Short mmCIF file of C-alpha atoms in Angstrom, two decimals:
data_model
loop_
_atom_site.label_atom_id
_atom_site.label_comp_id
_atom_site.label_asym_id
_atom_site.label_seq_id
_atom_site.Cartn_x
_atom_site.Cartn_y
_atom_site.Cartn_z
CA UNK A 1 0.00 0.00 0.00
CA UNK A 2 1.57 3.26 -0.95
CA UNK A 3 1.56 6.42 1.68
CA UNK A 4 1.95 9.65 0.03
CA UNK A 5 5.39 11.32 0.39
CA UNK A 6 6.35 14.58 1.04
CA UNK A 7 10.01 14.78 -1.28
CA UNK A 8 12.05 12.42 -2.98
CA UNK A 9 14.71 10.68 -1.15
CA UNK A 10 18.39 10.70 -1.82
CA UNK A 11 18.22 7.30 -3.70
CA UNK A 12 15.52 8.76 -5.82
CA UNK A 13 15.35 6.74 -9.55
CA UNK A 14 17.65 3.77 -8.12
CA UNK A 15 15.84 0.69 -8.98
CA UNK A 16 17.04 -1.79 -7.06
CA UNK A 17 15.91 -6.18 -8.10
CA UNK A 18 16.31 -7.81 -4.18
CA UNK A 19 16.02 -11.67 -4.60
CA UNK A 20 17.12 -11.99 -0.79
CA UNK A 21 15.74 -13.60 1.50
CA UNK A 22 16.10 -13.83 5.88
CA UNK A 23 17.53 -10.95 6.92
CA UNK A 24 20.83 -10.06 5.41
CA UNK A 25 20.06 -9.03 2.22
CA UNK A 26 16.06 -7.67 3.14
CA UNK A 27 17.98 -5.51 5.36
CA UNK A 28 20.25 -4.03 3.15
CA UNK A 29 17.50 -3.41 0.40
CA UNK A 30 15.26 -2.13 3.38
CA UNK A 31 18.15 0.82 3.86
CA UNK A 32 18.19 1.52 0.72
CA UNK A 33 14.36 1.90 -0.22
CA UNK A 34 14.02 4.20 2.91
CA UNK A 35 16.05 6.44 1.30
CA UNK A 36 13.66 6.20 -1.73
CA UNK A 37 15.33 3.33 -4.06
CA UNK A 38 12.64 1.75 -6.38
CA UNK A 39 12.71 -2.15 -4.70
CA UNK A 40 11.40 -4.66 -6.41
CA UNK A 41 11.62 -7.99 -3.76
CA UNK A 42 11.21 -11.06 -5.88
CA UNK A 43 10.20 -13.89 -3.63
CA UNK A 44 9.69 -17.53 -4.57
CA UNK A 45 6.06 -18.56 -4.84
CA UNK A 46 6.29 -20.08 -1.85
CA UNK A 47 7.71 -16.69 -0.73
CA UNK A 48 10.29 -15.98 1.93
CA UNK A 49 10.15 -17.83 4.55
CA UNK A 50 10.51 -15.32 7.31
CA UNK A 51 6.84 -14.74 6.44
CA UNK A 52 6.00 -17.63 8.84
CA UNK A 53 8.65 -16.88 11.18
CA UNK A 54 5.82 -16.59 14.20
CA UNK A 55 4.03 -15.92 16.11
CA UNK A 56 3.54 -12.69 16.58
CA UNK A 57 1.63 -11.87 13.01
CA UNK A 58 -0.04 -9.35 11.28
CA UNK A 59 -2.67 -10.89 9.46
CA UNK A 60 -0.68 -14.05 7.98
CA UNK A 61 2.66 -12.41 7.94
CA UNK A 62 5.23 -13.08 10.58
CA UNK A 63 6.61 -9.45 12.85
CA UNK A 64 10.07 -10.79 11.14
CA UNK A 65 8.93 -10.50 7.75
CA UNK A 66 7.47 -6.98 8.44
CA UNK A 67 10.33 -5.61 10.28
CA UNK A 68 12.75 -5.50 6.74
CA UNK A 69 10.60 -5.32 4.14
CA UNK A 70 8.91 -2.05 4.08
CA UNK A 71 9.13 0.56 1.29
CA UNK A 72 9.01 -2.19 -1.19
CA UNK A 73 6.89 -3.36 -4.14
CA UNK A 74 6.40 -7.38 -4.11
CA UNK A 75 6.43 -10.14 -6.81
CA UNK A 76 6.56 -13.84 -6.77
CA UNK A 77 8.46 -15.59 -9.36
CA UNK A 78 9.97 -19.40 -9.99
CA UNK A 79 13.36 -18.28 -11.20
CA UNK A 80 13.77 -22.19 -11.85
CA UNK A 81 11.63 -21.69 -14.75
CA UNK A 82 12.88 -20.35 -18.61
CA UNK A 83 9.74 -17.93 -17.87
CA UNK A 84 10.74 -16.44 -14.84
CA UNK A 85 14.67 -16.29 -15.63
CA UNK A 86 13.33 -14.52 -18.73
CA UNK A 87 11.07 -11.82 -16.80
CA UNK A 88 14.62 -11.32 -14.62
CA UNK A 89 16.34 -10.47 -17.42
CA UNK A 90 13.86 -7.76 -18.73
CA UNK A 91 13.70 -5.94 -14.92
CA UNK A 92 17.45 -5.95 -14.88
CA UNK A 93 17.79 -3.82 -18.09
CA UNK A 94 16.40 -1.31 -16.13
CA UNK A 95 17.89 -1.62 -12.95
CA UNK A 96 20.61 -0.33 -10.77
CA UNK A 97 21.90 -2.52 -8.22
CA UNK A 98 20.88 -6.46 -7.79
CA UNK A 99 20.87 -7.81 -4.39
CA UNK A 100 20.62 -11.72 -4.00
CA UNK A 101 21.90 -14.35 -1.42
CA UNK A 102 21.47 -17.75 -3.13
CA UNK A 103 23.68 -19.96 -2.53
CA UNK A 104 26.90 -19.66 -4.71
CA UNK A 105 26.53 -21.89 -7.69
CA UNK A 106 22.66 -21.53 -8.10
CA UNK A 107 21.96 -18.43 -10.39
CA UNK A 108 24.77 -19.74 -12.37
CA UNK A 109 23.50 -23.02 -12.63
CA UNK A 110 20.16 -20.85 -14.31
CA UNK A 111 22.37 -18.47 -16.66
CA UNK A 112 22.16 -15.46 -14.32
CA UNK A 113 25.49 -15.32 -12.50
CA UNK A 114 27.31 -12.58 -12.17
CA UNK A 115 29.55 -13.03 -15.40
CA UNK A 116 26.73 -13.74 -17.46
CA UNK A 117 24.53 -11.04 -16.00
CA UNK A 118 27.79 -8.38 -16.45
CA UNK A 119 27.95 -8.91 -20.02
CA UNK A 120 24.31 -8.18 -20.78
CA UNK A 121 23.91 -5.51 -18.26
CA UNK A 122 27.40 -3.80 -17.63
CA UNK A 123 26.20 -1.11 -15.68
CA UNK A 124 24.57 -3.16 -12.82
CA UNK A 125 25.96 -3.69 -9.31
CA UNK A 126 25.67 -6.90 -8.54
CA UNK A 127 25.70 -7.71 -4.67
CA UNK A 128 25.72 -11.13 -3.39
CA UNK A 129 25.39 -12.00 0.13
CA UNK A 130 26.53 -15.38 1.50
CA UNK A 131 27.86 -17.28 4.37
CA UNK A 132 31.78 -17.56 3.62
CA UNK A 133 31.61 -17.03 -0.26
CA UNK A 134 32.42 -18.96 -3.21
CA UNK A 135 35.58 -20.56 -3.21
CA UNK A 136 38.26 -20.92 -0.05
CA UNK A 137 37.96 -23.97 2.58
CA UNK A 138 34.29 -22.82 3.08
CA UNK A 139 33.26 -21.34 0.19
CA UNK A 140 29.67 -22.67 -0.70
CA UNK A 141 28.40 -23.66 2.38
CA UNK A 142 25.37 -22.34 3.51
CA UNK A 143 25.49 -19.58 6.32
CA UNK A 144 23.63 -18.69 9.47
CA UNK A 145 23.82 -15.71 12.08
CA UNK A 146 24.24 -17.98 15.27
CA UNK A 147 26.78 -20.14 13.44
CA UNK A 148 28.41 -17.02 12.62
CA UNK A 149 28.82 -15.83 15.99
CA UNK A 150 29.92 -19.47 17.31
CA UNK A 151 32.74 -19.90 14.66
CA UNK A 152 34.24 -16.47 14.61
CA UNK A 153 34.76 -15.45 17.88
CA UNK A 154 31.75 -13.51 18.78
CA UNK A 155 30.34 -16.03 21.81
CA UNK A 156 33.58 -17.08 23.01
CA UNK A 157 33.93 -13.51 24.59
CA UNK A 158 29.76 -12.93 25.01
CA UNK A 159 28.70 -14.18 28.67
CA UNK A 160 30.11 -14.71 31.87
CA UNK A 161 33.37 -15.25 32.69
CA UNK A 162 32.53 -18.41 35.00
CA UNK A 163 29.46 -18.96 32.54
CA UNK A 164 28.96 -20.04 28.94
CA UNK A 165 29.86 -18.93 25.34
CA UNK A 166 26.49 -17.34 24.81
CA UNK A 167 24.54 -16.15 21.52
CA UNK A 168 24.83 -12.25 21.02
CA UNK A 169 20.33 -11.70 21.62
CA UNK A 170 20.10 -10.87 18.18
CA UNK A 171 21.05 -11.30 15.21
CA UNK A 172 23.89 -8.92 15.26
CA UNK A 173 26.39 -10.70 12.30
CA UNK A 174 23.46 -10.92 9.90
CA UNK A 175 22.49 -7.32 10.40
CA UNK A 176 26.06 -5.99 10.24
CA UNK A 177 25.97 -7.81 7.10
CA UNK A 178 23.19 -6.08 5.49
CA UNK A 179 24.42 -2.76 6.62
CA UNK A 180 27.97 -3.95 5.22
CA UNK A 181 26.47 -4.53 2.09
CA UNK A 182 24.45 -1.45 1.63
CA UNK A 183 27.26 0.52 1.98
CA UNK A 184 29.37 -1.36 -0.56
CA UNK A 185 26.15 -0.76 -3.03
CA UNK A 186 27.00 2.76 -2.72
CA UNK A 187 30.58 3.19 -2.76
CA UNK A 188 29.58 0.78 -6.36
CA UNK A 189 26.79 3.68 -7.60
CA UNK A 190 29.25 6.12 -6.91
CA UNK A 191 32.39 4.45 -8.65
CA UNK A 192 29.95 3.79 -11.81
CA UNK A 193 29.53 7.63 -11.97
CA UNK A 194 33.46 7.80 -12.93
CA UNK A 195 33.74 4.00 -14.77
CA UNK A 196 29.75 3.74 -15.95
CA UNK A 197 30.74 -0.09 -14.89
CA UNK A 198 29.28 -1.74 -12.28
CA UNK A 199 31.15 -4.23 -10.37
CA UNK A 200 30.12 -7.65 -8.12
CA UNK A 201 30.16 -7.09 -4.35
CA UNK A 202 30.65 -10.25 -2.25
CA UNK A 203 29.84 -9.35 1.15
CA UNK A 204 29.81 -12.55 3.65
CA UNK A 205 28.71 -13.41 7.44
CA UNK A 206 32.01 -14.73 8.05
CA UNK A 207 34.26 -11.36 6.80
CA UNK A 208 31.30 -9.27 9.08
CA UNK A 209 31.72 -11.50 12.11
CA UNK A 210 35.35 -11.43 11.93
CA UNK A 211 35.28 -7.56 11.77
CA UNK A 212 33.04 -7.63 14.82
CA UNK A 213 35.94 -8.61 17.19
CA UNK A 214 37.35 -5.05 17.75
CA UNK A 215 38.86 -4.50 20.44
CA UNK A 216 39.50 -8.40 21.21
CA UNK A 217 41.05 -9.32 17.42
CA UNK A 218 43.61 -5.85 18.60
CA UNK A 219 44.22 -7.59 21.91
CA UNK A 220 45.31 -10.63 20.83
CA UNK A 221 47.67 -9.46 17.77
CA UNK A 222 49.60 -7.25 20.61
CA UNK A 223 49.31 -9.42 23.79
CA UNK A 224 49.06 -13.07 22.35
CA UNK A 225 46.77 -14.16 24.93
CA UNK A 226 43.36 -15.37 23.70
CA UNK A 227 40.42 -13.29 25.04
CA UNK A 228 38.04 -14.20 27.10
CA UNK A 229 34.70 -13.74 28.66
CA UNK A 230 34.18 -10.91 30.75
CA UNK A 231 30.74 -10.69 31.29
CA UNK A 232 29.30 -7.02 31.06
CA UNK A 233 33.10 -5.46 31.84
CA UNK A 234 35.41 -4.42 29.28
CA UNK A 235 38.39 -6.37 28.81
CA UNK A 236 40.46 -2.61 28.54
CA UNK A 237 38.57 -0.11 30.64
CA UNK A 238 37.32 0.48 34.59
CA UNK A 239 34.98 1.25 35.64
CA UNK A 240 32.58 -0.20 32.14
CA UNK A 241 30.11 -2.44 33.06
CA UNK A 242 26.77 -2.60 34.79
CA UNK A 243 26.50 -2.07 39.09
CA UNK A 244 23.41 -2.30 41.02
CA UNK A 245 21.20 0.36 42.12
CA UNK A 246 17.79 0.54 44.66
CA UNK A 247 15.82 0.47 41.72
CA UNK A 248 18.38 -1.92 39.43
CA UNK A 249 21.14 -2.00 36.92
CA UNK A 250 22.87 1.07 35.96
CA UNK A 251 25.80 0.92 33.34
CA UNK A 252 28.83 3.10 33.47
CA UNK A 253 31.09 3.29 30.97
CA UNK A 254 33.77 5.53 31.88
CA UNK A 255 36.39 6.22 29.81
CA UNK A 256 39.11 8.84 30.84
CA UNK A 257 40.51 10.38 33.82
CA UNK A 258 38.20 13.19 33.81
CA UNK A 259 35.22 11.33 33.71
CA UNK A 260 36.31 9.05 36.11
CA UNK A 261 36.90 12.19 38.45
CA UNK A 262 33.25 13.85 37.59
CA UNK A 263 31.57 10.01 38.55
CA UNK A 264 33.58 10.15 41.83
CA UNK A 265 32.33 13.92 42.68
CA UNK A 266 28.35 12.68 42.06
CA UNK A 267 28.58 10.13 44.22
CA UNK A 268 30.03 12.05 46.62
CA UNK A 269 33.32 10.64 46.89
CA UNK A 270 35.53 12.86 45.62
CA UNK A 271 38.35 11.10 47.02
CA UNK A 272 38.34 7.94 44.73
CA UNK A 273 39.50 10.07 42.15
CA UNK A 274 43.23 10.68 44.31
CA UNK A 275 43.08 7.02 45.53
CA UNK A 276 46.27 5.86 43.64
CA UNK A 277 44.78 2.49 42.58
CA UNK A 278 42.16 4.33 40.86
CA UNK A 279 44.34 7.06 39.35
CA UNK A 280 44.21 5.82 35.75
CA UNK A 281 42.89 3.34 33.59
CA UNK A 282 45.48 1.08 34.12
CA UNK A 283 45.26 1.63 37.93
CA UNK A 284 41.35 0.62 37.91
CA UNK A 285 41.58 -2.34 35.73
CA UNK A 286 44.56 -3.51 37.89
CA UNK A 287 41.70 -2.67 40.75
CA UNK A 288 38.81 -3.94 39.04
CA UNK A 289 37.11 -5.75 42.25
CA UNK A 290 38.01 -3.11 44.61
CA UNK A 291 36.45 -0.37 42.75
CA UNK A 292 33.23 -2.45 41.94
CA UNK A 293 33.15 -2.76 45.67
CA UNK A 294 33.09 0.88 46.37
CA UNK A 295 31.42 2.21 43.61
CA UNK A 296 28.57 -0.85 44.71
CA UNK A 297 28.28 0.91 47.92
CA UNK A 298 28.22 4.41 46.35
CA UNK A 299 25.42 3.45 43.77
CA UNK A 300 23.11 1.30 46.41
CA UNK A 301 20.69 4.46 47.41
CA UNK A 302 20.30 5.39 44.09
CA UNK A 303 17.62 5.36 41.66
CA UNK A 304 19.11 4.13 38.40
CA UNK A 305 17.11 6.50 35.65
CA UNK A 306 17.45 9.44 37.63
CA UNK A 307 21.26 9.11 38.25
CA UNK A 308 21.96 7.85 34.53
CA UNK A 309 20.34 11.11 33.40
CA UNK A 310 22.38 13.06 35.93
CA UNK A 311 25.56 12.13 35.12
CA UNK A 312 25.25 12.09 31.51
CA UNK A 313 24.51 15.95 31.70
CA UNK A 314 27.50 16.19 33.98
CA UNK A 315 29.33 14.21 31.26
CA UNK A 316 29.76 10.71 32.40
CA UNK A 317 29.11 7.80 30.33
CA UNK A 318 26.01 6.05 31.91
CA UNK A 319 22.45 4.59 31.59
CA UNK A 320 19.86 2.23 33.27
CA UNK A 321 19.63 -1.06 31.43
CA UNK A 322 16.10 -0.70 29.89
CA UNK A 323 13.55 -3.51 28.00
CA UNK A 324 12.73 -3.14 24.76
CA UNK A 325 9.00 -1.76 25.61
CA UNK A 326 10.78 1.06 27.66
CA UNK A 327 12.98 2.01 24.47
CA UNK A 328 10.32 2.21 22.14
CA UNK A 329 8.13 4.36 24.23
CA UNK A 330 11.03 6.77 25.15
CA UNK A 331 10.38 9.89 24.35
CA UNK A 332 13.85 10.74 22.73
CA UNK A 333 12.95 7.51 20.27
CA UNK A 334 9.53 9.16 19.38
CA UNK A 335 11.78 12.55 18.66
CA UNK A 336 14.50 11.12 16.70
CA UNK A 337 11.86 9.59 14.60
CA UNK A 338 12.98 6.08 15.28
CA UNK A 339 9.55 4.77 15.54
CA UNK A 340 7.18 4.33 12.09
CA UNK A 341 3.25 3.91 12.60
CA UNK A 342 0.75 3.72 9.55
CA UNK A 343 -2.60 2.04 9.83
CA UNK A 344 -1.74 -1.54 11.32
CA UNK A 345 1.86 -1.17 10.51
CA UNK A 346 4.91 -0.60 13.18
CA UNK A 347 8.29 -0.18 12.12
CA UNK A 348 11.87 1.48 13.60
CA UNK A 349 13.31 4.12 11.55
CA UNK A 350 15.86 4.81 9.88
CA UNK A 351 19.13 5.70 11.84
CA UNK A 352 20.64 7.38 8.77
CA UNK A 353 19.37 10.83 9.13
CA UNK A 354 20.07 13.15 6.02
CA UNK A 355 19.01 17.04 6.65
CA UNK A 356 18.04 17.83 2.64
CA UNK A 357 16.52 13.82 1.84
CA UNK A 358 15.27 12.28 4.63
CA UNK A 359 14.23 8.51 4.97
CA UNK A 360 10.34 8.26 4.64
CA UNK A 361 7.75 5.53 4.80
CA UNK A 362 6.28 4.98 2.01
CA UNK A 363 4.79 1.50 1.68
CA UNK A 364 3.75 -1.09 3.89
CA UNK A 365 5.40 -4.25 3.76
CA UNK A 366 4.04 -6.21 0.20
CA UNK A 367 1.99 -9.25 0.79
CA UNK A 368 3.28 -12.10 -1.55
CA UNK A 369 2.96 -11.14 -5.30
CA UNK A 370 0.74 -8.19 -4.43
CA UNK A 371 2.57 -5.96 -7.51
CA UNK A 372 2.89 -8.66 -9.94
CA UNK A 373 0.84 -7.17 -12.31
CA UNK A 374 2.16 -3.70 -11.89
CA UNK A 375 6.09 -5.24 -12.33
CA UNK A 376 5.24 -7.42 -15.31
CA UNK A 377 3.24 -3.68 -17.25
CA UNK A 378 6.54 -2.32 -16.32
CA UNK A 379 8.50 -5.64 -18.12
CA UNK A 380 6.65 -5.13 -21.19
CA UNK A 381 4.98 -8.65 -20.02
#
């Protein structure tokens, strides 16, 4: 369903084919239609199958489904078929950018790999998405967030340090992917306007995961030990985790002297700051249990909200660990336009604000197919 829109957006006349499915690639296409790229998301006929990822539903499509596929027109289509290859081809003359993640091997098993695809169309920006890529030790096998996280690092320093390797709560590699691979789409677009070539992007989970592990990848390559677990400290600053309060969890992240000095003077104990085991970072990560003991006691009478928002105006790091209900009825989310309502439909922004072309809603997530007949006028079909 479209909703009228004030202005163009900044990707205004990009027509973008997604055949991705999941989250990666619906991601990345999401980013890009917010910012007013023409979408066309070709789905199977049995369509993707995030659309039964639930419950919760709308109607019979899963939240999960919803969530990344907004500001997009919808087709089904059995690329397995001479037909349907055949309809590809005629949407791709006119198209910008194509995002897919089949599994290497499969749209060149049809004809419409990359090198094929090139020589017909030698302007489009071709963007595949895939676990670990085609060729290498891993290249072709089939790739998911959690195993991502597992087999690059990700939950061997996520939990407790007595605890588990545990599961970043959500899906953090496949989302850094689709980000990844918008921005690759446009550094593409923008290298056409010198070349007028486009060029094939292969973005993976494994390369995203792997470029997750700041600072513990850093760590390693200058210390040689292998990171571990830390629960909700950080392996290279004090005080950076979450402490108790009267009311519950408050995080501090506290990264300099000065800081350090200004938490000390709210609490009311200036003195920690001259206390020589917490007189620099060094000093309090040496200290790490004796300053969670003191700043425990410190923090005890307090209400966590109330302080967070205190010392963050007095410049300190900090904030009470809220659910996701609280965040999306903050009021600084409703300000910074991070929430999207329209009829039945609910939706977080866009975090890429531009002052001149703004992200803007301006269709619902497609049911299955519901612009087939629209697309295939536009085919000459």
């Amino acid at each position: 369903m479209p909703i009228p829109m004030l202005q163009a957006g900044a990707l205004d006349g990009c027509r973008v084919i997604d055949l991705s499915r999941v989250l990666g690639g619906p991601y990345c296409t999401q980013l890009l239609a917010d910012h007013g790229a023409d979408v066309i998301k070709i789905e199977p006929p049995a369509g993707d199958e995030t659309r039964g990822w639930g419950p919760p539903f709308l109607g019979d499509t899963a939240s999960y489904f919803i969530g990344v596929n907004r500001n997009k027109r919808g087709m089904a289509l059995d690329l397995s078929q001479s037909a349907g290859q055949e309809l590809l081809r005629r949407l791709l003359a006119d198209a910008d950018v194509l995002v897919e993640n089949f599994k290497p091997g499969t749209l060149e098993k049809w004809g419409l790999g990359y090198q094929a695809l090139s020589a017909m169309f030698p302007r489009l920006v071709h963007c595949r998405v895939s676990g670990f890529g085609a060729d290498g030790p891993l290249g072709g096998l089939p790739g998911y967030d959690a195993c991502a996280q597992a087999m690059c690092g990700l939950m061997s320093v996520n939990g407790e340090a007595d605890g588990d390797a545990t599961r970043v709560g959500l899906p953090v590699v496949d989302m850094v992917t689709g980000l990844n691979a918008a921005v690759a789409v446009l550094l593409a677009l923008n290298e056409r306007t010198r070349s007028g070539l486009g060029q094939f992007l292969d973005i993976t989970l494994y390369d995203c995961a792997v470029s997750l592990l700041h600072p513990h990848a850093a760590n390693y390559f200058y210390s040689g030990k292998v990171p571990g677990r830390t629960g909700n400290a950080h392996p290279n600053i004090a005080p950076y985790e979450t402490l108790p309060t009267r009311s519950g969890p408050i995080f501090l992240a506290v990264g300099n002297n000065r800081q350090f000095a200004a938490l000390a003077q709210a609490l009311g104990a200036p003195h920690l700051a001259g206390d020589a085991r917490f007189g620099s970072n060094a000093a309090r990560l040496q200290h790490r249990e004796a300053l969670r003991g003191e700043l425990a006691t410190l923090l005890a009478p307090h209400e966590a909200a109330a302080l967070a928002e205190q010392l963050l105006r007095q410049g300190v790091p900090a904030a009470a660990v809220q659910n996701v209900e609280d965040v999306l009825r903050h009021p600084h989310t409703r300000h910074r336009g991070m929430v999207l309502e329209h009829g039945d439909y609910r939706g977080v922004g866009s975090p890429i604000k531009l002052s001149r072309t703004p992200a803007s809603l301006r269709r619902v997530p497609p049911e299955l197919g519901e612009h087939d007949a629209e697309i295939r006028a536009e085919a000459g079909n």
